[in-house]
Short mmCIF file of C-alpha atoms and ligand atoms in Angstrom, two decimals:
data_model
loop_
_atom_site.label_atom_id
_atom_site.label_comp_id
_atom_site.label_asym_id
_atom_site.label_seq_id
_atom_site.Cartn_x
_atom_site.Cartn_y
_atom_site.Cartn_z
CA MET H 10 14.59 -16.32 4.03
CA LEU H 11 17.72 -14.20 2.83
CA ASP H 12 20.57 -13.86 5.98
CA ILE H 13 23.78 -11.82 4.22
CA LYS H 14 26.60 -11.45 5.92
CA ASP H 15 28.96 -9.44 5.62
CA LEU H 16 29.60 -10.39 1.97
CA THR H 17 32.12 -8.91 -0.59
CA ALA H 18 32.25 -9.84 -4.26
CA GLY H 19 33.69 -8.66 -7.38
CA VAL H 20 34.09 -9.84 -10.65
CA GLU H 21 37.59 -9.63 -12.62
CA GLY H 22 39.64 -9.41 -10.14
CA LYS H 23 37.72 -6.02 -8.62
CA THR H 24 36.30 -5.95 -5.65
CA ILE H 25 32.63 -4.41 -5.82
CA LEU H 26 30.66 -5.61 -2.85
CA ASN H 27 32.05 -4.60 0.23
CA GLY H 28 31.05 -6.21 3.48
CA LEU H 29 27.03 -6.21 2.85
CA SER H 30 24.74 -7.31 5.25
CA LEU H 31 21.22 -7.76 4.89
CA THR H 32 17.88 -9.08 6.47
CA LEU H 33 14.68 -10.03 4.00
CA PRO H 34 12.27 -11.45 6.69
CA LYS H 35 10.03 -13.97 5.30
CA GLY H 36 6.45 -11.69 4.52
CA GLU H 37 8.53 -8.79 3.50
CA VAL H 38 9.36 -6.56 0.55
CA HIS H 39 12.51 -4.65 1.08
CA ALA H 40 13.78 -2.00 -1.72
CA ILE H 41 17.24 -1.43 -2.63
CA MET H 42 18.03 1.69 -3.87
CA GLY H 43 21.14 3.51 -4.77
CA PRO H 44 23.05 5.58 -7.60
CA ASN H 45 23.83 3.66 -11.05
CA GLY H 46 27.38 1.90 -10.50
CA SER H 47 27.19 1.07 -6.57
CA GLY H 48 26.22 -2.66 -7.06
CA LYS H 49 23.18 -3.67 -7.21
CA SER H 50 22.72 -5.55 -10.00
CA THR H 51 26.13 -7.21 -8.80
CA LEU H 52 23.92 -8.50 -5.82
CA ALA H 53 21.25 -9.85 -8.12
CA TYR H 54 24.07 -11.63 -10.04
CA THR H 55 26.21 -12.68 -6.70
CA LEU H 56 22.67 -14.39 -5.39
CA ALA H 57 21.90 -16.07 -8.74
CA GLY H 58 25.02 -17.34 -9.17
CA ARG H 59 26.53 -15.96 -12.58
CA ASP H 60 29.38 -16.91 -14.15
CA GLY H 61 31.98 -14.69 -13.10
CA TYR H 62 31.22 -13.44 -10.05
CA GLU H 63 33.43 -14.57 -7.47
CA VAL H 64 32.46 -14.89 -3.66
CA THR H 65 35.54 -13.71 -1.20
CA GLY H 66 34.16 -12.82 1.84
CA GLY H 67 30.84 -13.81 4.01
CA SER H 68 28.42 -15.30 3.79
CA ALA H 69 24.25 -15.78 2.07
CA ALA H 70 21.88 -18.37 2.93
CA LEU H 71 18.05 -18.68 2.17
CA ASP H 72 15.78 -20.19 4.26
CA GLY H 73 18.62 -21.42 6.17
CA GLN H 74 20.59 -23.27 3.39
CA ASP H 75 23.78 -21.75 2.46
CA LEU H 76 23.43 -20.30 -1.65
CA LEU H 77 26.91 -19.66 -2.01
CA ASP H 78 27.48 -23.63 -2.26
CA MET H 79 25.41 -24.09 -4.30
CA GLU H 80 25.22 -23.95 -8.66
CA PRO H 81 22.96 -21.64 -10.09
CA HIS H 82 20.06 -24.26 -10.90
CA GLU H 83 20.31 -25.33 -7.09
CA ARG H 84 19.24 -21.83 -6.44
CA ALA H 85 16.68 -21.75 -8.49
CA ALA H 86 15.42 -24.67 -6.72
CA ALA H 87 15.91 -24.20 -3.62
CA GLY H 88 13.42 -20.62 -4.44
CA LEU H 89 15.02 -18.60 -4.65
CA TYR H 90 14.49 -16.15 -8.38
CA LEU H 91 15.68 -13.31 -10.31
CA GLY H 92 13.96 -11.51 -12.15
CA LEU H 93 17.23 -9.21 -14.87
CA GLN H 94 17.73 -5.70 -15.67
CA TYR H 95 17.42 -6.65 -19.16
CA PRO H 96 16.11 -10.15 -19.55
CA VAL H 97 17.15 -12.49 -22.67
CA GLU H 98 15.61 -13.29 -25.82
CA ILE H 99 15.80 -16.91 -26.00
CA PRO H 100 15.27 -18.35 -29.45
CA GLY H 101 13.88 -21.50 -30.03
CA VAL H 102 13.04 -22.84 -26.84
CA SER H 103 8.97 -21.01 -26.46
CA ASN H 104 7.92 -19.12 -22.89
CA VAL H 105 5.45 -22.71 -22.74
CA ASN H 106 8.56 -25.08 -22.81
CA PHE H 107 10.38 -22.86 -20.52
CA LEU H 108 8.09 -22.33 -17.67
CA ARG H 109 6.46 -25.66 -17.72
CA THR H 110 10.36 -27.01 -17.64
CA ALA H 111 10.44 -23.90 -15.17
CA VAL H 112 7.64 -25.37 -12.52
CA ASN H 113 8.13 -28.63 -12.71
CA ALA H 114 11.84 -27.65 -11.45
CA GLN H 115 10.49 -26.16 -8.96
CA ARG H 116 7.90 -29.08 -8.33
CA ARG H 117 10.69 -31.76 -7.96
CA ALA H 118 12.47 -30.06 -5.63
CA ARG H 119 10.00 -29.48 -3.85
CA GLY H 120 9.28 -33.68 -4.05
CA GLU H 121 6.33 -32.77 -5.54
CA GLU H 122 4.72 -34.54 -9.08
CA GLU H 123 4.95 -32.72 -12.30
CA ILE H 124 2.24 -30.56 -13.22
CA SER H 125 -0.83 -31.57 -15.59
CA ALA H 126 -0.65 -30.57 -19.52
CA GLY H 127 -4.37 -29.12 -18.97
CA ASP H 128 -3.59 -27.66 -14.83
CA PHE H 129 -0.07 -25.98 -16.99
CA LEU H 130 -1.91 -24.44 -18.82
CA ARG H 131 -4.79 -22.89 -17.37
CA ALA H 132 -2.57 -21.56 -14.97
CA MET H 133 -0.54 -19.83 -17.47
CA ARG H 134 -3.20 -18.76 -19.39
CA LYS H 135 -4.30 -16.74 -16.72
CA GLU H 136 -1.48 -14.85 -16.13
CA ALA H 137 -0.70 -14.09 -19.07
CA GLU H 138 -4.03 -12.78 -18.82
CA ALA H 139 -3.11 -10.84 -15.64
CA PHE H 140 -0.17 -9.10 -17.53
CA ASP H 141 -1.50 -8.35 -20.96
CA LEU H 142 0.41 -10.74 -22.78
CA THR H 143 -1.39 -12.87 -25.15
CA MET H 144 -1.47 -16.94 -26.10
CA ASP H 145 0.41 -15.68 -28.92
CA HIS H 146 3.04 -14.24 -26.61
CA MET H 147 3.37 -17.15 -24.76
CA LYS H 148 3.81 -19.89 -28.12
CA ARG H 149 6.87 -17.45 -29.40
CA GLY H 150 10.85 -17.62 -28.00
CA VAL H 151 11.50 -16.04 -24.76
CA ASN H 152 11.63 -13.08 -25.02
CA VAL H 153 11.76 -12.95 -28.77
CA GLY H 154 10.38 -9.48 -30.45
CA PHE H 155 9.00 -8.83 -26.96
CA SER H 156 9.22 -4.69 -26.45
CA GLY H 157 10.80 -3.79 -23.30
CA GLY H 158 7.72 -3.44 -21.28
CA GLU H 159 6.25 -7.21 -22.17
CA LYS H 160 9.63 -8.43 -21.04
CA LYS H 161 9.13 -7.05 -18.08
CA ARG H 162 5.58 -8.18 -18.04
CA ASN H 163 6.93 -11.36 -18.80
CA GLU H 164 9.37 -11.84 -15.36
CA MET H 165 6.38 -11.48 -14.14
CA ILE H 166 4.78 -14.12 -15.74
CA GLN H 167 7.03 -16.01 -14.73
CA MET H 168 7.41 -15.15 -11.31
CA ALA H 169 3.51 -16.17 -10.64
CA MET H 170 4.18 -19.16 -12.44
CA ILE H 171 7.83 -20.74 -10.86
CA GLU H 172 6.70 -19.30 -7.20
CA PRO H 173 9.40 -18.74 -5.28
CA LYS H 174 10.21 -18.41 -2.10
CA VAL H 175 12.45 -15.26 -2.42
CA ALA H 176 12.07 -12.76 -5.78
CA VAL H 177 14.94 -10.40 -6.51
CA LEU H 178 13.68 -8.26 -9.46
CA ASP H 179 16.37 -5.40 -10.59
CA GLU H 180 15.25 -2.77 -11.91
CA THR H 181 11.92 -4.70 -12.98
CA ASP H 182 10.75 -0.95 -13.20
CA SER H 183 13.87 0.81 -15.62
CA GLY H 184 12.46 1.65 -19.23
CA LEU H 185 9.00 1.17 -18.74
CA ASP H 186 5.95 3.93 -19.16
CA ILE H 187 3.76 4.38 -16.84
CA ASP H 188 1.06 2.29 -18.01
CA ALA H 189 2.92 -0.74 -18.21
CA LEU H 190 5.20 0.42 -14.33
CA ARG H 191 1.12 0.20 -13.57
CA VAL H 192 0.79 -3.43 -13.94
CA VAL H 193 4.09 -4.49 -12.94
CA ALA H 194 3.14 -2.95 -9.83
CA ASN H 195 -0.20 -4.29 -9.23
CA GLY H 196 2.24 -7.81 -10.01
CA ILE H 197 4.32 -7.41 -7.44
CA ASN H 198 1.32 -6.32 -5.28
CA ARG H 199 -0.28 -9.57 -6.29
CA LEU H 200 2.68 -12.08 -5.93
CA ARG H 201 2.86 -10.36 -2.32
CA SER H 202 2.25 -13.01 0.35
CA THR H 203 3.11 -14.07 3.95
CA ASP H 204 5.59 -16.83 2.63
CA ARG H 205 7.40 -15.22 -0.46
CA SER H 206 9.94 -12.60 0.30
CA ILE H 207 11.22 -9.95 -2.75
CA LEU H 208 13.86 -7.80 -2.85
CA ILE H 209 12.59 -4.81 -4.92
CA ILE H 210 16.67 -3.41 -6.80
CA THR H 211 15.85 0.63 -7.88
CA HIS H 212 17.63 2.91 -8.98
CA TYR H 213 14.76 5.35 -8.81
CA GLN H 214 11.67 6.47 -5.94
CA ARG H 215 8.46 5.63 -9.00
CA LEU H 216 7.82 1.92 -8.61
CA LEU H 217 7.45 3.01 -4.83
CA ASP H 218 4.98 4.92 -5.55
CA TYR H 219 2.92 2.13 -5.88
CA VAL H 220 4.42 -0.63 -4.25
CA GLU H 221 4.72 0.17 -0.57
CA PRO H 222 8.20 -1.85 0.97
CA ASP H 223 8.34 -2.73 4.26
CA ARG H 224 12.10 -1.40 4.45
CA ILE H 225 14.50 0.35 2.48
CA HIS H 226 18.03 0.14 2.12
CA VAL H 227 20.81 2.93 0.85
CA LEU H 228 23.67 1.20 -1.47
CA LYS H 229 26.45 2.82 -1.59
CA THR H 230 29.68 1.51 -2.98
CA GLY H 231 29.38 -1.89 -2.58
CA ARG H 232 27.30 -1.87 0.80
CA ILE H 233 24.34 -0.51 2.77
CA ALA H 234 25.29 3.01 3.76
CA THR H 235 21.51 3.60 5.14
CA SER H 236 18.34 1.90 6.08
CA GLY H 237 14.66 3.03 6.87
CA GLY H 238 10.79 2.53 6.29
CA PRO H 239 9.12 3.83 2.89
CA GLU H 240 9.45 6.80 3.82
CA LEU H 241 13.35 6.56 2.72
CA ALA H 242 12.28 7.26 -0.96
CA ALA H 243 10.97 10.38 -1.00
CA GLU H 244 14.21 11.59 1.26
CA LEU H 245 16.13 10.26 -1.18
CA GLU H 246 14.14 11.43 -4.05
CA ARG H 247 13.88 15.23 -2.52
CA GLU H 248 17.61 15.32 -1.10
CA GLY H 249 19.64 12.68 -3.59
CA TYR H 250 21.27 9.65 -2.45
CA ASP H 251 24.75 11.94 -1.66
CA ALA H 252 22.91 13.93 0.63
CA ILE H 253 21.02 11.42 2.26
CA SER H 254 23.87 8.81 3.40
CA ALA H 255 26.89 11.42 4.19
CA GLU H 256 24.26 12.61 6.81
CA ALA H 257 24.05 8.43 7.82
CA ALA H 258 27.80 8.65 7.59
P1 ADP L 7 24.39 -1.03 -10.73
O1 ADP L 7 23.15 -2.05 -10.79
O2 ADP L 7 24.04 -0.67 -9.58
O3 ADP L 7 24.58 0.52 -10.87
P2 ADP L 7 26.57 -2.77 -10.66
O4 ADP L 7 26.29 -3.52 -9.68
O5 ADP L 7 26.18 -2.79 -12.16
O6 ADP L 7 26.19 -1.30 -10.74
O7 ADP L 7 28.45 -1.95 -11.47
C1 ADP L 7 29.03 -1.75 -10.05
C2 ADP L 7 30.16 -1.81 -10.63
O8 ADP L 7 31.19 -2.68 -10.70
C3 ADP L 7 30.30 -0.30 -11.48
O9 ADP L 7 31.50 0.80 -11.58
C4 ADP L 7 30.33 -1.19 -12.58
O10 ADP L 7 31.00 -0.48 -13.85
C5 ADP L 7 31.36 -1.97 -12.25
N1 ADP L 7 31.45 -3.70 -13.02
C6 ADP L 7 30.47 -4.53 -13.34
N2 ADP L 7 30.18 -5.08 -14.03
C7 ADP L 7 32.18 -5.41 -14.57
C8 ADP L 7 32.93 -6.38 -15.06
N3 ADP L 7 31.97 -7.30 -15.94
N4 ADP L 7 34.29 -5.72 -15.12
C9 ADP L 7 34.69 -4.96 -14.10
N5 ADP L 7 33.97 -4.29 -14.06
C10 ADP L 7 32.27 -4.76 -13.64
MG1 MG L 8 23.05 0.15 -13.58
MG1 MG L 9 22.42 -2.67 -12.94
#
């Protein structure tokens, strides 16, 4: 579903991703773990096509479509969703309007009709409830005045409504207390499906106590240093990133 080969990319003339290769099959959940500064967010931004991130080599395809040739909105239309490490506030655009616009853009890209106002509101109400946000939250500007945990839960609501093929979640767990972490973990588990792939980027093992990934990859200095099964998370927690990647080398 997501096929990254030998990706080299950077920002402001500095190379950060150094020949990164990763295959995320349809329906699987993979985790990328790595020390601070290893390039985790750079990978997420490069896939999403954020301004300033320059690809100098390699390829990245979603469901066979070359992502790197597309504008950011085309990548989203192709089925890519990026959950941000630091969700932005968008004053003046309500969550309701933001979501309806995103859902309809997604539907148009799939050649489907726009969602009716009634169906949209029913679906949004259900997702807001599932992630412990109120209709009052949904009427406010996107993330405006939301606590850290509410912002992360709002990202889950967006992901549930937009129904991406590939979701990349950049440190969705950072800054969450244990209750919020459980809500987010349950959300990810609920959104697991045979036709959706999820890439969880995380610095800590904690989230992986609640969401068991099919594979774990360790990112170090811009490339995958080692990969393994879910047991790798506990090993990393015990022995640290240096020991694990030295062993692999
Ligand atoms: P991670 O998410 O794994 O903590 P990042 O992808 O944020 O790592 O950063 C990887 C490296 O790239 C770090 O050394 C960081 O300082 C550097 N970096 C990130 N953004 C920029 C930027 N805009 N300009 C220069 N260097 C950057
Ligand atoms: Mg970081
Ligand atoms: Mg980061």
